[in-house]
PDB file of C-alpha atoms in Angstrom:
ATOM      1  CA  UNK A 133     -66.447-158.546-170.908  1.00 43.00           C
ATOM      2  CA  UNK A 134     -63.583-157.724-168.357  1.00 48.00           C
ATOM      3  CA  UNK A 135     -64.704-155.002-165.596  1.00 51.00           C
ATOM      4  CA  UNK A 136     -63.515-151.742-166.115  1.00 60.00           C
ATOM      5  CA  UNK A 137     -60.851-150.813-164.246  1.00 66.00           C
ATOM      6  CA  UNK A 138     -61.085-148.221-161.411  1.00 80.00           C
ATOM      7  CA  UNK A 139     -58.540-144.791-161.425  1.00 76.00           C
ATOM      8  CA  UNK A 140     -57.545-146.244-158.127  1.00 82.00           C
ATOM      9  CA  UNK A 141     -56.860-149.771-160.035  1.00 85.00           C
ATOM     10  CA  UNK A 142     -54.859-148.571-162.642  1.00 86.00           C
ATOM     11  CA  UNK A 143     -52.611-146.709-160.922  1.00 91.00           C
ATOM     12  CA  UNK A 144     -51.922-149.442-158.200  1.00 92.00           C
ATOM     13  CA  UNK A 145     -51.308-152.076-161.301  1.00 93.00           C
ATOM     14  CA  UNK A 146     -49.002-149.053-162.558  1.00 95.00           C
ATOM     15  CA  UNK A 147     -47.328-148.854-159.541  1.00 95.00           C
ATOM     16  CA  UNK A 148     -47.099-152.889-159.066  1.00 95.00           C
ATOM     17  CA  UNK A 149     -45.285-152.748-162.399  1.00 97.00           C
ATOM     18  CA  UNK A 150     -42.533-150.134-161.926  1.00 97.00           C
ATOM     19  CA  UNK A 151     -41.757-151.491-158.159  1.00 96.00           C
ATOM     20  CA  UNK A 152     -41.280-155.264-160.272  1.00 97.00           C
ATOM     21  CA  UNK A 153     -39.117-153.165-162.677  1.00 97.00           C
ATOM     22  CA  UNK A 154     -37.334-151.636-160.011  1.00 97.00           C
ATOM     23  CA  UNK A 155     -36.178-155.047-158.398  1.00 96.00           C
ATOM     24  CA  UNK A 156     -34.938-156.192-161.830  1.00 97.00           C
ATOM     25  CA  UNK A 157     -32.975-152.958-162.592  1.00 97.00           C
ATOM     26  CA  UNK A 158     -31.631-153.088-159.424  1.00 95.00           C
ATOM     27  CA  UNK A 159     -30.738-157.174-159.939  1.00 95.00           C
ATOM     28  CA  UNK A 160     -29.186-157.095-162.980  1.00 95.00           C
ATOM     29  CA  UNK A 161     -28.605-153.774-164.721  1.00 94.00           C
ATOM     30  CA  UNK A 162     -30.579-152.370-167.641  1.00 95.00           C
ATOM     31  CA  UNK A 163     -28.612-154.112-170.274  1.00 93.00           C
ATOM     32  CA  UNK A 164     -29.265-157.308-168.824  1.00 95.00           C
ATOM     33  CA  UNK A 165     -32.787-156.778-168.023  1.00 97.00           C
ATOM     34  CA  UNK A 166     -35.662-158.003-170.312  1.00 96.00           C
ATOM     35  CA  UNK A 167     -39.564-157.057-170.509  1.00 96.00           C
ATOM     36  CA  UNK A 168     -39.583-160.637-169.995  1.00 96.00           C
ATOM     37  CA  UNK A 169     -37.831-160.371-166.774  1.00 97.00           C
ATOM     38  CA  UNK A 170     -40.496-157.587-165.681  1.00 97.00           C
ATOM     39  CA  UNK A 171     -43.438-158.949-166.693  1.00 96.00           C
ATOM     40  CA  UNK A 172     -42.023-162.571-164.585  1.00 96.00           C
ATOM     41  CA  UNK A 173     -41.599-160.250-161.296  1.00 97.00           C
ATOM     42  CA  UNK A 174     -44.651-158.674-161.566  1.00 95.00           C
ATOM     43  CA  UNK A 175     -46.875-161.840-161.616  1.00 93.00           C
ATOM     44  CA  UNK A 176     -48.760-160.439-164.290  1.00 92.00           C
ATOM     45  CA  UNK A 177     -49.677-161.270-167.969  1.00 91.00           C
ATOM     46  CA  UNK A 178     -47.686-159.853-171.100  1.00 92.00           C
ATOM     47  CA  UNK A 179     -51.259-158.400-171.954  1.00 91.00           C
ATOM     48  CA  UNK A 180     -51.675-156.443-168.950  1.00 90.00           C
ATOM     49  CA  UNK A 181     -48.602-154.908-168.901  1.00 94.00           C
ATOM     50  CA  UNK A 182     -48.712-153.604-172.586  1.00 94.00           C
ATOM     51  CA  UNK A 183     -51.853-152.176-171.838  1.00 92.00           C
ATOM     52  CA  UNK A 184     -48.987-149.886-169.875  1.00 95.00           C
ATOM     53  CA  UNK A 185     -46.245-150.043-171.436  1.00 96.00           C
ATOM     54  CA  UNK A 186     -44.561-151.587-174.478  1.00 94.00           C
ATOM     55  CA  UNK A 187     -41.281-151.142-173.986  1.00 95.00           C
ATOM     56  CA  UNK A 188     -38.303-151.942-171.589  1.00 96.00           C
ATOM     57  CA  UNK A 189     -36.931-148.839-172.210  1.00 96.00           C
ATOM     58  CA  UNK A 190     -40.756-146.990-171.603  1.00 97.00           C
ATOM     59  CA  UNK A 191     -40.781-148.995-168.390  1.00 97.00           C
ATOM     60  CA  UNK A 192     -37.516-147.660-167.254  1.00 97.00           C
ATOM     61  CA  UNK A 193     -38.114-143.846-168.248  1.00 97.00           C
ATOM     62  CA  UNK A 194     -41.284-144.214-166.278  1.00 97.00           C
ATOM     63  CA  UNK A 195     -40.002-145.489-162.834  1.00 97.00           C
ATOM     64  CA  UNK A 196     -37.163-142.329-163.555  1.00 96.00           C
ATOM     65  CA  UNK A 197     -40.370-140.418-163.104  1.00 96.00           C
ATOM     66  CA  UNK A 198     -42.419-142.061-160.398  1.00 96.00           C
ATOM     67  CA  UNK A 199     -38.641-142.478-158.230  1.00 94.00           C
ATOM     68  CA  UNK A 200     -38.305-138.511-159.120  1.00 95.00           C
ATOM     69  CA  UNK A 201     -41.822-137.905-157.740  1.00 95.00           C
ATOM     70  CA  UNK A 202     -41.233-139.939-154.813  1.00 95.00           C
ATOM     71  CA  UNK A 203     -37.822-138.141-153.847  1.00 94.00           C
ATOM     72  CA  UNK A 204     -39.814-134.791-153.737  1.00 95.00           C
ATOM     73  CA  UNK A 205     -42.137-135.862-151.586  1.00 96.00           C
ATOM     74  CA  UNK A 206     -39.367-137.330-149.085  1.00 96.00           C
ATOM     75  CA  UNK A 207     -37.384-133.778-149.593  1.00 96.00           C
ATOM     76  CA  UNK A 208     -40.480-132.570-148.695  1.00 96.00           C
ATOM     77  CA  UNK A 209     -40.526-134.620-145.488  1.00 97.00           C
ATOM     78  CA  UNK A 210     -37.119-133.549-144.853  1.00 97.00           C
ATOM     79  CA  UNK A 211     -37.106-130.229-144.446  1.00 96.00           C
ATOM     80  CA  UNK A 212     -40.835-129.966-142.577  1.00 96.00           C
ATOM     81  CA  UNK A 213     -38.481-131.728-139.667  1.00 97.00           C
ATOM     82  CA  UNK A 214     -35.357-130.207-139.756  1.00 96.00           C
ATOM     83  CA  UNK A 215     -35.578-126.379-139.010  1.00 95.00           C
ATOM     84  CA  UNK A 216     -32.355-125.650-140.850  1.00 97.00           C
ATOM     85  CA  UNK A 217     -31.309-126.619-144.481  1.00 98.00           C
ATOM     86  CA  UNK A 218     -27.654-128.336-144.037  1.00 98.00           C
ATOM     87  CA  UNK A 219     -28.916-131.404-141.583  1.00 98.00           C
ATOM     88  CA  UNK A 220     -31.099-132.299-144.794  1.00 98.00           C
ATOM     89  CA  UNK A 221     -28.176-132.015-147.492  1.00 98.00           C
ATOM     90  CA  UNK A 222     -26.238-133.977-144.788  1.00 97.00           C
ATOM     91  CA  UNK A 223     -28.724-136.811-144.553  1.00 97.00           C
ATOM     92  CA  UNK A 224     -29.382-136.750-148.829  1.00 96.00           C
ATOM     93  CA  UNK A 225     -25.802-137.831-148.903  1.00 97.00           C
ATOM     94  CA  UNK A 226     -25.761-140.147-145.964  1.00 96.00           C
ATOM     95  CA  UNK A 227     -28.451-141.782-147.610  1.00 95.00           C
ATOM     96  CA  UNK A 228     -26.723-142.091-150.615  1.00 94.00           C
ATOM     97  CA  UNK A 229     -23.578-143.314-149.298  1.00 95.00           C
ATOM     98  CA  UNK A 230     -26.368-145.826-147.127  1.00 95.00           C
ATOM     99  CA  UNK A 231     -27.667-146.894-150.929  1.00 93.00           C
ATOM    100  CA  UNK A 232     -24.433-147.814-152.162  1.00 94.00           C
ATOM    101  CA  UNK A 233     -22.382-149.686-149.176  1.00 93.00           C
ATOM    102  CA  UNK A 234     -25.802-151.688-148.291  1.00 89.00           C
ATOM    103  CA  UNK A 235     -27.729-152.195-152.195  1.00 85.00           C
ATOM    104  CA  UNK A 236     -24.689-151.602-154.258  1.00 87.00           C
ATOM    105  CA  UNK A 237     -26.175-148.289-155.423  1.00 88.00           C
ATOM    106  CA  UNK A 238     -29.801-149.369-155.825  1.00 91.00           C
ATOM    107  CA  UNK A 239     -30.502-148.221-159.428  1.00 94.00           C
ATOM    108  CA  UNK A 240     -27.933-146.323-160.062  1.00 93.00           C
ATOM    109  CA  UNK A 241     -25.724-148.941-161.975  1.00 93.00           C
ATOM    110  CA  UNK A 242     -28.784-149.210-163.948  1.00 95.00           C
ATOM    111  CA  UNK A 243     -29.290-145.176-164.234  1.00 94.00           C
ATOM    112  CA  UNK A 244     -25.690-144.650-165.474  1.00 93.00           C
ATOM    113  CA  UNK A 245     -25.332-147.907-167.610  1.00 93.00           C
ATOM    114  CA  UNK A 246     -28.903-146.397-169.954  1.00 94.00           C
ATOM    115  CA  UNK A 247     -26.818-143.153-169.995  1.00 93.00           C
ATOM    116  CA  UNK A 248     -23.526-143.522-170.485  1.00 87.00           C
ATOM    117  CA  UNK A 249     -23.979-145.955-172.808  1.00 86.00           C
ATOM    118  CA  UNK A 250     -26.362-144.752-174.805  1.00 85.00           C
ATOM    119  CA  UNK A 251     -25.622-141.179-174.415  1.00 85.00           C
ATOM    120  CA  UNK A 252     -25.315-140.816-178.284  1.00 90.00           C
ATOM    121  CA  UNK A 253     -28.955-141.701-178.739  1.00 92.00           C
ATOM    122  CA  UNK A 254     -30.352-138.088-179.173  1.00 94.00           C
ATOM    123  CA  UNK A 255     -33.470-139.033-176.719  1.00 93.00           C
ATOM    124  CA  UNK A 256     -31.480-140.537-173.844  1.00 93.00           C
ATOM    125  CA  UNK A 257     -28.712-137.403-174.250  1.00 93.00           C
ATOM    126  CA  UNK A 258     -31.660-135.275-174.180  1.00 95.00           C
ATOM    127  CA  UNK A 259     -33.807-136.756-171.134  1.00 94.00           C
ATOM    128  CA  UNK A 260     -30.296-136.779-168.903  1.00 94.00           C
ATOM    129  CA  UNK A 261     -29.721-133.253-170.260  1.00 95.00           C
ATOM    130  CA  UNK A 262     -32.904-132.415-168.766  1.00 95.00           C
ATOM    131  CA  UNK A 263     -32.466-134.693-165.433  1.00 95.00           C
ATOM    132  CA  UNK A 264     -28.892-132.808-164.921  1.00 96.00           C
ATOM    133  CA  UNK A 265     -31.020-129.511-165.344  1.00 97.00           C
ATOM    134  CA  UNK A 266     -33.798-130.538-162.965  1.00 96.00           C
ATOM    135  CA  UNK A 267     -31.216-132.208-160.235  1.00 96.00           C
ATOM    136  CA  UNK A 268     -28.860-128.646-160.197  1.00 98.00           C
ATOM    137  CA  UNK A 269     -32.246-126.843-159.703  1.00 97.00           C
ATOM    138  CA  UNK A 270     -33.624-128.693-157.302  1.00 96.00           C
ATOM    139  CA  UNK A 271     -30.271-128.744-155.107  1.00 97.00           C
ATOM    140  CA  UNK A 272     -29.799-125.245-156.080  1.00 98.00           C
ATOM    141  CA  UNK A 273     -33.351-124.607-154.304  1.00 97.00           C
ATOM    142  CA  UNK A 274     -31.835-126.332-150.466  1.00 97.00           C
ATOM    143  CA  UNK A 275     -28.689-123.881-151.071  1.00 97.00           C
ATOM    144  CA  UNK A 276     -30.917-120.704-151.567  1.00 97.00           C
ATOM    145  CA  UNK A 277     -33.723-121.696-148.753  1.00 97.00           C
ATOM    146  CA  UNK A 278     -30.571-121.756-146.486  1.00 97.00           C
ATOM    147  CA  UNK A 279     -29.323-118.140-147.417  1.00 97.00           C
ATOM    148  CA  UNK A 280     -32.589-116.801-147.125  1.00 97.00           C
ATOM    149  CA  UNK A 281     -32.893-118.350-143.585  1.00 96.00           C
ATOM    150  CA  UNK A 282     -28.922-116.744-143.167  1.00 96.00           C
ATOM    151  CA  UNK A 283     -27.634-120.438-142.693  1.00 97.00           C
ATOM    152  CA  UNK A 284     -25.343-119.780-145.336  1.00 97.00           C
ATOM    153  CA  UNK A 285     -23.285-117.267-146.956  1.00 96.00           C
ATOM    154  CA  UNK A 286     -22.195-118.788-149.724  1.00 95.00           C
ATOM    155  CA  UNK A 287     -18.722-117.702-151.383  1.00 84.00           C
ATOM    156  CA  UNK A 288     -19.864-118.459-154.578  1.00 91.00           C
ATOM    157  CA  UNK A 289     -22.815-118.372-156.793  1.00 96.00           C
ATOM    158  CA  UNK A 290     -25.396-121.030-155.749  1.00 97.00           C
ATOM    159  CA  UNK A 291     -25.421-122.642-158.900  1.00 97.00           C
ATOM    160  CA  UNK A 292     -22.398-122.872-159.246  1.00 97.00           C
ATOM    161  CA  UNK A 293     -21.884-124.913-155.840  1.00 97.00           C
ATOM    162  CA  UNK A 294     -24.845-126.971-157.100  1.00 98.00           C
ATOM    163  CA  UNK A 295     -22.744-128.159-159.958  1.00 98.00           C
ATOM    164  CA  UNK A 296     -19.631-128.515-158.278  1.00 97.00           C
ATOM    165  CA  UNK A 297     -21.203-130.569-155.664  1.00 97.00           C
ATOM    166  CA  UNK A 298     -23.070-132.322-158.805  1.00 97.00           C
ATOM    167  CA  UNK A 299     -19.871-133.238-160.684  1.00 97.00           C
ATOM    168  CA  UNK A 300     -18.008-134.181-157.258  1.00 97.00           C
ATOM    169  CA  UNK A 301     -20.688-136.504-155.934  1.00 96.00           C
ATOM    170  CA  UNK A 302     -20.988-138.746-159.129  1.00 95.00           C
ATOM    171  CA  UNK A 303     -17.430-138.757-159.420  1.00 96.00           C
ATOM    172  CA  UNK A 304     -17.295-140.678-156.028  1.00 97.00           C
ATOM    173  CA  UNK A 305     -20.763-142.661-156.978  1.00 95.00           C
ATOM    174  CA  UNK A 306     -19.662-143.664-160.026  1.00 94.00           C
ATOM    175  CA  UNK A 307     -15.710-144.934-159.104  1.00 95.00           C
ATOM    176  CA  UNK A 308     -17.860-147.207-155.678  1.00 95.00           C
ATOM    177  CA  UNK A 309     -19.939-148.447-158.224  1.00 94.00           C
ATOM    178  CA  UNK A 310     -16.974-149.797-160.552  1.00 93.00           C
ATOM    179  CA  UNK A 311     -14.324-150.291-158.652  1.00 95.00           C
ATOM    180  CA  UNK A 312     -16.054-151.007-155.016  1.00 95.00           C
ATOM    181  CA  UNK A 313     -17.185-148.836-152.075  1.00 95.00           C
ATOM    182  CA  UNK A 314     -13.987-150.232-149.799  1.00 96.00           C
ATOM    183  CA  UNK A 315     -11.719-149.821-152.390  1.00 97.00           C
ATOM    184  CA  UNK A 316     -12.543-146.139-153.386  1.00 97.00           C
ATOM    185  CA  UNK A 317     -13.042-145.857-148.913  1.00 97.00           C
ATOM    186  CA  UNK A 318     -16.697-143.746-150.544  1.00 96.00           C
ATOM    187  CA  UNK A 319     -17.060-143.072-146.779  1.00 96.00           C
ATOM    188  CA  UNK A 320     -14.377-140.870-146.570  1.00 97.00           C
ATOM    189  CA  UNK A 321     -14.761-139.209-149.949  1.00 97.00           C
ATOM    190  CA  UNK A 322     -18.445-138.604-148.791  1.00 97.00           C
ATOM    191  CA  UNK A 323     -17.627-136.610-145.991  1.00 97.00           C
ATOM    192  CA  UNK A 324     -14.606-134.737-147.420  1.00 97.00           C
ATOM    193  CA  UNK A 325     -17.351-133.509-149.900  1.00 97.00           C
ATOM    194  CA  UNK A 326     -19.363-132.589-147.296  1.00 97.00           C
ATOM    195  CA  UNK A 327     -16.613-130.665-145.502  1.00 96.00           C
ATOM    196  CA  UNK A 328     -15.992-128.727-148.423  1.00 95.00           C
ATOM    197  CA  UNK A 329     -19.501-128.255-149.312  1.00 96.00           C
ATOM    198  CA  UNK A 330     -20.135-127.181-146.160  1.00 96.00           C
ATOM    199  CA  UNK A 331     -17.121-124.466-146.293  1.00 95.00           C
ATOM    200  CA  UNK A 332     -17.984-123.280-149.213  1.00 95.00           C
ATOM    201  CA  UNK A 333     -21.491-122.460-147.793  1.00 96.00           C
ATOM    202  CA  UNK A 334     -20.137-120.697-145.188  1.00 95.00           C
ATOM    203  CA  UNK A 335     -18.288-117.985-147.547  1.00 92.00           C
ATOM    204  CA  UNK A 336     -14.852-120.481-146.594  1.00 77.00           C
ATOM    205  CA  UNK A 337     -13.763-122.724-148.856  1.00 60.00           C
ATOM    206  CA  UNK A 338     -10.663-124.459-147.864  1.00 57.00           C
ATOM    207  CA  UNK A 339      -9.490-125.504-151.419  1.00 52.00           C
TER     208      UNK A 339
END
């Protein structure tokens, strides 16, 4: 009989599997991408891994997750450091801009290509209905710690901003990823959005 696996175990075999995933994703798009693939990177047998997941598509939701956790907890990190809110929306975006001209994007080819694509499966539209919900709020969140610290005095409604800034920023993420960061110059669009961002915030917007 095989020993019974430890809490502590599972979740580092869990977490062995979704950082494998990741490196696939990120290597040749969801599409592309088989369990096959997964199961090769992680060094592991197809028996272990179904004891976690059974699908490609399970495997991918999952590491969604466990990257969403993971981004709280550097948020988190963020803003114990900085005392003041717009130094950490600044560096979000740096580090964004960071992801695409130095990993292509890191998983978001992968994110958009399981969306957009298969945005008329009622789960998928439903799960990035409820990402685009949770990503507004959680943005929403930096604007309103700012206001209540008087950083900002926003000149419109901080949700609204959110979205705006939302909309604008995968405009720009979506066009480097396609077309090419140089040929798009992201750099520039990057901190034009932050300009305005940043004016807006201030009760000025220059548009």
């Amino acid at each position: 009989m095989s020993p019974k696996l430890t809490d502590d175990r599972k979740e580092q075999r869990n977490r062995q599997i979704l950082e494998a995933a990741e490196q696939v994703f990120i290597r040749k798009g969801y599409s592309a991408a088989s369990l096959k693939d997964i199961i090769e990177e992680t060094g592991m047998s197809r028996g272990w891994i179904y004891l976690y997941y059974s699908t490609k598509e399970e495997i991918f939701e999952a590491l969604l997750d466990h990257r969403d956790i993971e981004y709280e907890k550097d948020l988190e990190r963020r803003l114990a450091d900085s005392p003041t809110v717009w130094p950490v929306i600044r560096s979000l975006y740096e580090q964004q801009l960071d992801d695409l001209e130095q990993r292509g994007g890191g998983m978001m080819p992968a994110f958009y290509e399981y969306f957009l694509v298969g945005w008329r499966d009622p789960q998928r539209s439903e799960l990035l209905q409820r990402r685009y919900d949770q990503g507004v709020s959680r943005f929403e969140e930096l604007l309103r710690i700012g206001v209540e610290q008087d950083e900002f005095a926003p000149a419109m409604d901080t949700l609204d901003i959110a979205k705006l800034a939302a909309s604008l920023q995968e405009g720009i993420v979506t066009h480097a990823i396609t077309i090419g960061v140089e040929k798009t110059n992201a750099r520039m669009q990057f901190d034009a959005l932050l300009r305005y961002l940043y004016e807006l915030l201030l009760g000025r917007p220059t548009l």
